[in-house]
Short mmCIF file of C-alpha atoms and ligand atoms in Angstrom, two decimals:
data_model
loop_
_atom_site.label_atom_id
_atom_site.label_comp_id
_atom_site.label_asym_id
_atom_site.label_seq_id
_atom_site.Cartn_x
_atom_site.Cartn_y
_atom_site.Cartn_z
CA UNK A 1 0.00 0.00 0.00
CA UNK A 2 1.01 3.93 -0.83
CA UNK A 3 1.45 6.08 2.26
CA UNK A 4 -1.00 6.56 4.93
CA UNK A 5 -1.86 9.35 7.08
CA UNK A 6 -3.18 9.94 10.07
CA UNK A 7 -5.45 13.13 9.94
CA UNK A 8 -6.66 14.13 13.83
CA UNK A 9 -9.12 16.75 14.67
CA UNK A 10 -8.84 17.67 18.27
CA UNK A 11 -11.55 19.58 19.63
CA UNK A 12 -12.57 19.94 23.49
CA UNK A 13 -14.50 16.93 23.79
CA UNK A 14 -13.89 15.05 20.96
CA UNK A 15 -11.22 13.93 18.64
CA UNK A 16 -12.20 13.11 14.82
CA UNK A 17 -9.93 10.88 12.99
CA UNK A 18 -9.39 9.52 9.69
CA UNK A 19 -6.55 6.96 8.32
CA UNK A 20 -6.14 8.72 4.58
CA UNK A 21 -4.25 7.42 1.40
CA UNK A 22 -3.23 11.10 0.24
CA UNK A 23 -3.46 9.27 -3.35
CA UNK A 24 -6.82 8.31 -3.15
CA UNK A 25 -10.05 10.20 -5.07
CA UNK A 26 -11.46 12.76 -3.33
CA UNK A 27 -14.55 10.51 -2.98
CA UNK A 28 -13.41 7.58 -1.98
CA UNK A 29 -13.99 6.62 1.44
CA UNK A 30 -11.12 6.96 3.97
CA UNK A 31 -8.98 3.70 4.81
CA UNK A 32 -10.56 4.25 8.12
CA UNK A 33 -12.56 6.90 10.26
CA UNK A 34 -14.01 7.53 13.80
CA UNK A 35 -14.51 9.89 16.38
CA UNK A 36 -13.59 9.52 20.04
CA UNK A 37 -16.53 11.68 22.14
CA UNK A 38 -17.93 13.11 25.29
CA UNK A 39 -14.37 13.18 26.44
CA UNK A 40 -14.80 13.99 30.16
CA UNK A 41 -18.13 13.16 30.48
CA UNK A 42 -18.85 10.26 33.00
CA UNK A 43 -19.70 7.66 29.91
CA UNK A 44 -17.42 8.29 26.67
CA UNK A 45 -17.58 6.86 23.47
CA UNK A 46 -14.86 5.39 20.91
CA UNK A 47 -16.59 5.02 17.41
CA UNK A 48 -14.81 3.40 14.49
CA UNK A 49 -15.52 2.57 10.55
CA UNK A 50 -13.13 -0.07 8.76
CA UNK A 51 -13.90 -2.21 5.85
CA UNK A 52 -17.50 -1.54 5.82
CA UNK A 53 -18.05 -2.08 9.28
CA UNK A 54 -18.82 0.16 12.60
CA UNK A 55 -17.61 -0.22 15.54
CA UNK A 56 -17.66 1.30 19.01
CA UNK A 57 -16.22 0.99 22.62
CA UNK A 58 -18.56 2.78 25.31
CA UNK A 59 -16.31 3.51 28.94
CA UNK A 60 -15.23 6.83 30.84
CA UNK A 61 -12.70 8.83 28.62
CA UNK A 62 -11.02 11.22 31.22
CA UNK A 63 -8.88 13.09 28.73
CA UNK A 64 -7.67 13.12 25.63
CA UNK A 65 -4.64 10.72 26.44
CA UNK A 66 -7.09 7.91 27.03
CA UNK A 67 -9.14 8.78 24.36
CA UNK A 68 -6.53 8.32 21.90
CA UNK A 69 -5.00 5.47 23.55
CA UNK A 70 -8.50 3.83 22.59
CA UNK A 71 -8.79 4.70 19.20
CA UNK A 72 -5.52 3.14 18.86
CA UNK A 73 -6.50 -0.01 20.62
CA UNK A 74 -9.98 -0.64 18.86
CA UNK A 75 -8.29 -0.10 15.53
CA UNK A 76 -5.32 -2.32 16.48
CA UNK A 77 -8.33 -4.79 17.55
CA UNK A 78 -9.72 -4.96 13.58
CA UNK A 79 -6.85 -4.82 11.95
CA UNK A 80 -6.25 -1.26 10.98
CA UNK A 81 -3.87 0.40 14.08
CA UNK A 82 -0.95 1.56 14.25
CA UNK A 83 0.37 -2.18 14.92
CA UNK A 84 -0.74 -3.44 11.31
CA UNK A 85 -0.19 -0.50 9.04
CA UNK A 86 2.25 2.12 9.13
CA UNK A 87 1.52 5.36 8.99
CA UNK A 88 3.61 7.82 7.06
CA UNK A 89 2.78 11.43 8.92
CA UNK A 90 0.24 13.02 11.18
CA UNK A 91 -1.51 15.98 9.86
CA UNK A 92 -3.02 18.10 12.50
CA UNK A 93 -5.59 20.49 12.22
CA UNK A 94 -4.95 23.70 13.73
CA UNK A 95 -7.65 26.39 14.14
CA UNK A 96 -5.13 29.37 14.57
CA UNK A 97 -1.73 29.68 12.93
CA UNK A 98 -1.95 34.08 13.60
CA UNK A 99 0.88 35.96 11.73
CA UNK A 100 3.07 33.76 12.29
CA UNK A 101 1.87 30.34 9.80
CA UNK A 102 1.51 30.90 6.19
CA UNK A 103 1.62 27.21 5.01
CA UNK A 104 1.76 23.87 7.07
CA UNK A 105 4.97 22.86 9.21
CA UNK A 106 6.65 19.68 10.41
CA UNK A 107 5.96 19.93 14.29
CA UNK A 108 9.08 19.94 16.32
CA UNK A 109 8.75 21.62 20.43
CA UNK A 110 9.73 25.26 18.71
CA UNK A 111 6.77 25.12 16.59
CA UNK A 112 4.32 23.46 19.02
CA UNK A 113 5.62 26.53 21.61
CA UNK A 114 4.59 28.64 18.68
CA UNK A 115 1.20 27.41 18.63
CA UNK A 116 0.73 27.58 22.49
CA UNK A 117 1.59 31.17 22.14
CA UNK A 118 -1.72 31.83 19.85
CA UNK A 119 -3.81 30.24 22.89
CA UNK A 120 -5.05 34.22 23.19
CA UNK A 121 -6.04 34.35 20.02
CA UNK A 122 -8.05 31.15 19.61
CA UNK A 123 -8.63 30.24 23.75
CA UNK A 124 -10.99 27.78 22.98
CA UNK A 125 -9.75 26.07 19.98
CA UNK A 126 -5.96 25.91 19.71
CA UNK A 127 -5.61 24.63 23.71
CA UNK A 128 -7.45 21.49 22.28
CA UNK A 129 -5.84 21.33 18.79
CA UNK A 130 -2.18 21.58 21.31
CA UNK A 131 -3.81 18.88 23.45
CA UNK A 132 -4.10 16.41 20.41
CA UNK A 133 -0.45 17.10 19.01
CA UNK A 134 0.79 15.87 22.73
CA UNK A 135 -1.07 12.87 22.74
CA UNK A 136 0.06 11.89 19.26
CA UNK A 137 3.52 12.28 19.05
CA UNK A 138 3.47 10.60 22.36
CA UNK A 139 1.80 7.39 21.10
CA UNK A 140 3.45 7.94 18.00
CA UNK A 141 7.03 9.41 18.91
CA UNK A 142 9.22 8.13 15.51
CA UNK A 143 6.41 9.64 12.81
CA UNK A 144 6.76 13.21 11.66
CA UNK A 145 3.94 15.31 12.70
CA UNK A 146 2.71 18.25 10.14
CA UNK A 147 0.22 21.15 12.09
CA UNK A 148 -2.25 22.30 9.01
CA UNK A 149 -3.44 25.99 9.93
CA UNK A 150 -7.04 27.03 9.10
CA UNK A 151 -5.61 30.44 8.93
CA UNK A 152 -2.61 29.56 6.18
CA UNK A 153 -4.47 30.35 3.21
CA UNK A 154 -5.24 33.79 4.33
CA UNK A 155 -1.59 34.91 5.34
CA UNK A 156 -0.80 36.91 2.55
CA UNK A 157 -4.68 38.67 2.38
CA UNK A 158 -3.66 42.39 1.22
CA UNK A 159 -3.58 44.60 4.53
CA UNK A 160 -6.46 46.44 3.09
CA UNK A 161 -9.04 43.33 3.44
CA UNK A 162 -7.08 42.16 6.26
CA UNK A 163 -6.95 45.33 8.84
CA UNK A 164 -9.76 46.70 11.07
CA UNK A 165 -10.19 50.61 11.01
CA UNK A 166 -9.45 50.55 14.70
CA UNK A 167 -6.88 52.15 16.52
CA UNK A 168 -3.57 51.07 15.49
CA UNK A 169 -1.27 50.79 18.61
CA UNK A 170 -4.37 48.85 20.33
CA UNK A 171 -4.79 46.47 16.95
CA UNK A 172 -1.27 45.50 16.90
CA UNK A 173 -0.38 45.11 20.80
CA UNK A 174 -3.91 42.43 20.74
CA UNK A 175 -2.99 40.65 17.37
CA UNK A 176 -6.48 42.57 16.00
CA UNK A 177 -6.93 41.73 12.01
CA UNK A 178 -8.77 39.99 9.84
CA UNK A 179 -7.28 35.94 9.70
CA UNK A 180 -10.05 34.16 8.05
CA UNK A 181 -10.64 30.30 8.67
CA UNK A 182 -11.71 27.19 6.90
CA UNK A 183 -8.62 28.01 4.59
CA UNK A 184 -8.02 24.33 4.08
CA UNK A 185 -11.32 23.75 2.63
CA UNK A 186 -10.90 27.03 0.92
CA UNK A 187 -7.68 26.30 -0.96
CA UNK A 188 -8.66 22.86 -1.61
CA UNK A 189 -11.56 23.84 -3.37
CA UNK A 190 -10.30 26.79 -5.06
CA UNK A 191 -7.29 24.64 -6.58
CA UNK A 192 -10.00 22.60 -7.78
CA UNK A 193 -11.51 24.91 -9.94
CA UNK A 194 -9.01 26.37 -12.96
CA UNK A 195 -9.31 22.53 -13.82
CA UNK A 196 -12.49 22.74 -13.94
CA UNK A 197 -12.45 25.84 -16.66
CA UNK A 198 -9.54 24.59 -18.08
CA UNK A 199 -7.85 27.19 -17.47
CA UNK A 200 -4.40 28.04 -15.63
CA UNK A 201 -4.58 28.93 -11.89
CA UNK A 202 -3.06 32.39 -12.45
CA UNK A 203 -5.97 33.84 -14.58
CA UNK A 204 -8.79 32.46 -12.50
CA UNK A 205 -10.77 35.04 -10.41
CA UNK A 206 -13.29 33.41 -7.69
CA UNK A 207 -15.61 33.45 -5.11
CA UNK A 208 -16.14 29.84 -2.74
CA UNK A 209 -18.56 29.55 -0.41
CA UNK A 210 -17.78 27.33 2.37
CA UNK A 211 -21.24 26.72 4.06
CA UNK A 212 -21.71 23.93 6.73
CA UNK A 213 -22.24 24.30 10.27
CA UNK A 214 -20.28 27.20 10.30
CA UNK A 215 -19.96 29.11 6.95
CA UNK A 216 -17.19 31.43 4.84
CA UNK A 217 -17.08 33.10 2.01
CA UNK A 218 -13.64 33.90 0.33
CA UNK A 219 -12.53 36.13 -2.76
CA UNK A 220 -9.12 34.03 -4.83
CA UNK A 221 -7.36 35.70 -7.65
CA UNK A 222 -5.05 33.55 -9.05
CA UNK A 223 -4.66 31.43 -6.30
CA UNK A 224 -4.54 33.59 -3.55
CA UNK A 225 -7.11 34.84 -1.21
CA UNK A 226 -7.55 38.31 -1.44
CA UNK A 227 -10.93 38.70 0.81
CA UNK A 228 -12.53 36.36 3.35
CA UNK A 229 -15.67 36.80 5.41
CA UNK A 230 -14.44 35.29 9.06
CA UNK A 231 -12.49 37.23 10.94
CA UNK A 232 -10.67 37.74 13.89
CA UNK A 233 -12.11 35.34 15.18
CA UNK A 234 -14.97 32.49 13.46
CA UNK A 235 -18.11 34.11 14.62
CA UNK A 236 -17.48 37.22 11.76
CA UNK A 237 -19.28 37.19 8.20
CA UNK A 238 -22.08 35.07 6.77
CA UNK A 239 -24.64 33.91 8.71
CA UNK A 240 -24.13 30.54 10.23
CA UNK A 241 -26.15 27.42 11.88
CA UNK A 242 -26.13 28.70 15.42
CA UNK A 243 -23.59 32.35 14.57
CA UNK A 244 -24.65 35.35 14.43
CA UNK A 245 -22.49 36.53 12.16
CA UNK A 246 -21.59 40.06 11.44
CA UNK A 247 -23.50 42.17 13.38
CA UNK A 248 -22.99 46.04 14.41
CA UNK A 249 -20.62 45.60 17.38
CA UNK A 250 -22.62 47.46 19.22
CA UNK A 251 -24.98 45.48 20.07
CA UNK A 252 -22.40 43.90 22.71
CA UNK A 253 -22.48 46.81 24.10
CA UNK A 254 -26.04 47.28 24.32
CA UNK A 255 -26.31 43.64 26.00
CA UNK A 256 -23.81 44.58 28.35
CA UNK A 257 -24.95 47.53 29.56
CA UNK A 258 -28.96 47.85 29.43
CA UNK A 259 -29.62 43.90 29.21
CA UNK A 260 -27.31 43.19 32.18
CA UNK A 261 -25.66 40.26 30.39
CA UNK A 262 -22.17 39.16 30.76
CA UNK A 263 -19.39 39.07 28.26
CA UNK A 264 -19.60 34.94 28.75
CA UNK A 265 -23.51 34.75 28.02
CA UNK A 266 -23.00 37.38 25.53
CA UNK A 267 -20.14 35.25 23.89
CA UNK A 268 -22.40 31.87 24.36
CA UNK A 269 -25.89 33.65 22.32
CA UNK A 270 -23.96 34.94 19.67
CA UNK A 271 -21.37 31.45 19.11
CA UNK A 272 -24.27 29.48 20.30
CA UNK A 273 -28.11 30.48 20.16
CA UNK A 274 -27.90 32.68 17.16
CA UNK A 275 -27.87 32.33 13.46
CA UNK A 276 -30.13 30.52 12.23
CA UNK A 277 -31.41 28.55 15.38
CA UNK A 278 -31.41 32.05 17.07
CA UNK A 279 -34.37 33.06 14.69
CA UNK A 280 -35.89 29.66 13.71
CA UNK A 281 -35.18 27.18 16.79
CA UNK A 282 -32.74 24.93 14.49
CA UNK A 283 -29.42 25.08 12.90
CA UNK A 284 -30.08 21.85 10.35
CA UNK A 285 -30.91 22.85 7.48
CA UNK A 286 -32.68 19.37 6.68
CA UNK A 287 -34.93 20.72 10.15
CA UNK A 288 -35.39 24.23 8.35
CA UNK A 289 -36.77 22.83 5.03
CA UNK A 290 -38.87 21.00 7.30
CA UNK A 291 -40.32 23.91 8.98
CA UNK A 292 -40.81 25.98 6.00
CA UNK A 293 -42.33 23.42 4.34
CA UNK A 294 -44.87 23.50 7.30
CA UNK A 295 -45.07 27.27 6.95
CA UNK A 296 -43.29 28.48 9.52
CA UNK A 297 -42.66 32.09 9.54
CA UNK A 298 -39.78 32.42 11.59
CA UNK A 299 -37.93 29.44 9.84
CA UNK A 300 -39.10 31.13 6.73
CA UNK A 301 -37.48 34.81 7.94
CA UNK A 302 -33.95 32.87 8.88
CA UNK A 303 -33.52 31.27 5.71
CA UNK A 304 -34.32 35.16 4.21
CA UNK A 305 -31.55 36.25 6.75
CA UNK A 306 -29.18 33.58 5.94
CA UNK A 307 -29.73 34.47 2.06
CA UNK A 308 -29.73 38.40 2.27
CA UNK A 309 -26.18 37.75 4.15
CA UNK A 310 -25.11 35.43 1.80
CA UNK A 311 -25.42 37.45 -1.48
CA UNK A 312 -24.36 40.62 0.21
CA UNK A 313 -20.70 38.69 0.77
CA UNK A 314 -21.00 37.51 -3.08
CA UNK A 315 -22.05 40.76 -4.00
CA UNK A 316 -18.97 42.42 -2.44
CA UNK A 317 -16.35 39.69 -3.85
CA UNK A 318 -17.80 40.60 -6.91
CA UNK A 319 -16.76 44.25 -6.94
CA UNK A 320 -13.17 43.00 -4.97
CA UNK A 321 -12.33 40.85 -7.62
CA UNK A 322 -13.84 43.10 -10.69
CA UNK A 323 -14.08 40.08 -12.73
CA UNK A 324 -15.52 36.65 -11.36
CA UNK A 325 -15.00 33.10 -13.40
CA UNK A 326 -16.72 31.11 -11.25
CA UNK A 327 -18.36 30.60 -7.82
CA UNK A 328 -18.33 27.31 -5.88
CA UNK A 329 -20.05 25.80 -3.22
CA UNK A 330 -19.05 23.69 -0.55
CA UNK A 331 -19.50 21.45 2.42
CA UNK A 332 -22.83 20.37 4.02
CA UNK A 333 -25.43 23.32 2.90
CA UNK A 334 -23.64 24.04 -0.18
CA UNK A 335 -23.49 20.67 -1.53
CA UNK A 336 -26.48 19.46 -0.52
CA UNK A 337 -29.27 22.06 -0.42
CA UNK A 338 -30.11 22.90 -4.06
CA UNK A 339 -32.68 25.62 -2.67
CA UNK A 340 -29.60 28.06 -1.09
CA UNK A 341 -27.77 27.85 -4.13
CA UNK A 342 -30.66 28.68 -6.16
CA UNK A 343 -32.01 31.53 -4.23
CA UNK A 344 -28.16 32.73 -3.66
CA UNK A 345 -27.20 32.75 -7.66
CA UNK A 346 -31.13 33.95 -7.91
CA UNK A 347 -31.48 37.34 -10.39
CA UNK A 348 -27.94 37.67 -11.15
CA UNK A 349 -28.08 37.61 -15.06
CA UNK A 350 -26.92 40.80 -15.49
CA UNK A 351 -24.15 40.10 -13.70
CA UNK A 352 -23.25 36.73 -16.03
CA UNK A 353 -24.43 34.24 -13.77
CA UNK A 354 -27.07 31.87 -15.00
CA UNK A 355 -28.23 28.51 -13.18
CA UNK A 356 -29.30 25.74 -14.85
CA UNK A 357 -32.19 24.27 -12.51
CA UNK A 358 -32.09 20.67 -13.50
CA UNK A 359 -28.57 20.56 -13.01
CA UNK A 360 -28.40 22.04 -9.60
CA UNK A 361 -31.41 19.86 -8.41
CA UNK A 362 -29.00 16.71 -9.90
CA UNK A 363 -27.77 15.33 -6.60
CA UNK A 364 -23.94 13.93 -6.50
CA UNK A 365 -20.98 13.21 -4.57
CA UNK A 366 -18.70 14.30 -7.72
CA UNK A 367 -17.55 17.93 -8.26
CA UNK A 368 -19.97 19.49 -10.70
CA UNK A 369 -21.20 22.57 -12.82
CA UNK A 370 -24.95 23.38 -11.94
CA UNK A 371 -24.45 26.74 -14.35
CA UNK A 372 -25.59 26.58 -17.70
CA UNK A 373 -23.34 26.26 -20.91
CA UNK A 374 -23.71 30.06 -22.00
CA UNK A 375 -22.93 31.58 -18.68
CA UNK A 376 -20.39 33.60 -18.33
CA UNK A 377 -19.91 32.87 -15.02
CA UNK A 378 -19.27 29.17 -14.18
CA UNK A 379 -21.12 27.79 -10.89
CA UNK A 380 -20.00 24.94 -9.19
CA UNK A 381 -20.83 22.20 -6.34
CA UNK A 382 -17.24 21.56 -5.47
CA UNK A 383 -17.06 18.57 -2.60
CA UNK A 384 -14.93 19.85 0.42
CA UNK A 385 -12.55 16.81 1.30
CA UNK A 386 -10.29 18.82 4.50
CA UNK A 387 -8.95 15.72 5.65
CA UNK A 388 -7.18 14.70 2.34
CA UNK A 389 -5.93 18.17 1.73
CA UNK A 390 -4.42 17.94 5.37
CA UNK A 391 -3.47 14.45 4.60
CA UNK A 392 -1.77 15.48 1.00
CA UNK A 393 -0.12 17.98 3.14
CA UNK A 394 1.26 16.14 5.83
CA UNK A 395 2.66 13.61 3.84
CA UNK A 396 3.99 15.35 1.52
CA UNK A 397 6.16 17.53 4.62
CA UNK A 398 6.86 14.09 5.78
CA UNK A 399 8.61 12.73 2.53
CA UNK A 400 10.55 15.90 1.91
CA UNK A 401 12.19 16.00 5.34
CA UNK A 402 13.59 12.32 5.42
P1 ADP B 1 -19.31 21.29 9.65
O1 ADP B 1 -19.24 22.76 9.51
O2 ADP B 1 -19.69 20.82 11.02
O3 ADP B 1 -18.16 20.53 9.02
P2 ADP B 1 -20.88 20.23 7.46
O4 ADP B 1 -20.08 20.80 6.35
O5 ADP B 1 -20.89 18.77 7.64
O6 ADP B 1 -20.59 20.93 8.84
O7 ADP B 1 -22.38 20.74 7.27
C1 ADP B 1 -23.37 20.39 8.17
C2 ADP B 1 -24.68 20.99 7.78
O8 ADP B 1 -24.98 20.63 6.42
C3 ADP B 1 -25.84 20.46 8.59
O9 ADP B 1 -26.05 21.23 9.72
C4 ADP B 1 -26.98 20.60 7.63
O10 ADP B 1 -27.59 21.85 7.89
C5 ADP B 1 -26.39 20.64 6.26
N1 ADP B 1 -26.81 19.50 5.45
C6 ADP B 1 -26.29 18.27 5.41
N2 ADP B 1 -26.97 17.48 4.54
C7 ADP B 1 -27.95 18.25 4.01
C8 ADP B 1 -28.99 18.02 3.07
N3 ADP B 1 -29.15 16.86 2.46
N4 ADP B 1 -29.80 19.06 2.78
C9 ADP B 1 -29.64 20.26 3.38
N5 ADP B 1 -28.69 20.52 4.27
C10 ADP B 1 -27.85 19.53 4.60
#
């Protein structure tokens, strides 16, 4: 067999990972996959999928040590651990890289001191992402370890996209700018696409619209990303399953002051009980078809916000990129629900974009184009794959440093 990574996902409570054959088609299933959950919790759970089976170990997970230590054991158990395969690299996914990570790195105790130094900027995310790396390259000491940055792709955004008009001396002594996330899924994507015109990645201008759970929207000329709708920090730009969003900032201090709430339950209704289950009562959008189907008026008015939101940041790339070749959407939403990308791409023909409706109702796994043949603007359903781009990475970091 070709190389295999390990791709880990290291969240507070959870760790998702996937065993990935960086040569593999994008849809192809992963050699293997599972998520270790409810770490902490007083009953954990340690799901795996090999060879067309599931399997699962139920017991207390303490912390991620154990957690891992289990994966590890129930996929030694069917055949597919560490003990009957070797793995090639670990790719990590890392929410915040800052200033400081343009492109992926082999992890050695400088860089991983690097990353701890960022807790401030991500204090929820990159203390669990740091938590993962420790476990791993204890369990696996004598495999090269490659952190993949969610930031990367947006390192070299011009400083007029990536600055705040706030005060200087206060925006640099915080680390205040514009870093953008879901890069990996971004660049991934976007590389996807001058293929898809046939064209060469240096002439391509385009807009991709990552829009799961949480949701982005990023501007590429030629390759790079020149715009992106997160910010600071992942609660910025469109509007998301349960994120507000952009929203005037101050509002915060409205909430503060006259409502009485505190920066934490301010922080948990905008990350938590807004967006789109802030208005309608659910972040699925499989739920919200539901609802409007039903008529229900508020599900009906957060699918309007979500929309209104959504063309605004395609309107805007637009204008940033003067000239667009195509717009692509990804991950859960975008893939899946025909309706957004309709009413999204709705009334654009003067501005080149025309939608063929059979084709976008077609429903695939494969990268498509649901525009139609005269449009000037090509619209695809590009499928988001972020653990073989971090996979592709790491292994590729891996080979060029032995
Ligand atoms: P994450 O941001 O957690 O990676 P995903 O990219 O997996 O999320 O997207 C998850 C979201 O995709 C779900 O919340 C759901 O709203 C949406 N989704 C998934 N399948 C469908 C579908 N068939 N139709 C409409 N929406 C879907």
């Amino acid at each position: 067999m070709s190389d295999l990574a390990l791709v880990l996902n290291s969240g507070s409570s959870s760790i998702k990972f996937q065993l990935v054959d960086p040569e593999r088609h994008a849809t192809d299933e992963p050699f293997a996959s599972g998520l270790v959950e409810q770490i902490g919790e007083p009953e954990g759970r340690v799901t795996l999928k090999y060879a067309g089976e599931t399997h699962t170990t139920t017991a207390p997970i303490p912390d991620h040590n154990v957690g891992l230590d289990m994966a590890f054991e129930l996929m030694n158990e069917h055949g597919c651990g560490p003990a009957e395969v070797e793995i090639t690299a670990v790719g990590h996914r890392v929410v915040h890289g800052g200033i400081l990570f343009s492109s992926p790195e082999i992890i050695t105790d400088e860089i991983l001191g690097m990353i701890r130094d960022l807790i401030p900027l991500a204090p929820l995310h990159n203390p669990a992402n740091i938590n993962g790396i420790e476990v791993a390259r204890r369990i696996l000491p004598d495999v090269p370890h490659v952190a993949v940055f969610d930031t990367g792709f947006y390192h070299s955004m011009p400083p007029a996209a990536a600055l705040y008009a706030i005060n200087k001396d206060v925006a640099a002594e915080h680390g205040i700018r514009r870093y953008g996330f879901h890069g990996t899924s971004h660049e991934y994507v976007s590389r996807h696409v001058p293929e898809m015109l046939g064209r060469p990645a240096e002439e391509v201008n385009q807009i991709t619209l990552h829009l799961g759970n949480g949701a982005s929207a990023t501007a590429v000329r030629g390759g790079r990303a020149i715009d992106t709708s997160m910010g600071m920090t992942p609660l910025a730009g469109l509007v998301m399953g349960t994120r507000s969003g952009d929203i005037d900032p101050g509002i915060v201090f409205h909430l503060h002051r006259s409502a009485g709430m505190s920066i934490d339950e301010i922080d948990r209704l905008l990350n938590r009980d807004s967006g789109v289950k802030g208005i309608s009562g659910v972040n699925d959008f499989r739920a919200l078809g539901e609802l409007i189907e039903e008529h229900n008026e508020d599900a009906f008015l957060a699918y309007n916000v979500y929309i209104h939101q959504l063309r605004r940041y395609i309107g805007s790339y637009m204008i940033a990129l003067g000239r667009v070749d195509a717009i692509t959407f990804t991950a859960g939403v975008g893939e899946n629900a025909a309706n957004v990308r309709a009413d999204a791409m709705a009334n654009l023909e003067n501005f080149g974009i025309r939608i063929d409706p059979e084709r976008n109702a077609e429903r695939s796994s494969l990268a498509r184009e649901i525009s139609t043949d005269d449009s000037p603007v090509k619209v695809f359903v590009i499928p988001t794959n972020e653990e073989l781009a971090i996979a592709r990475y790491a292994v590729e970091l891996a080979n060029r440093s032995r």
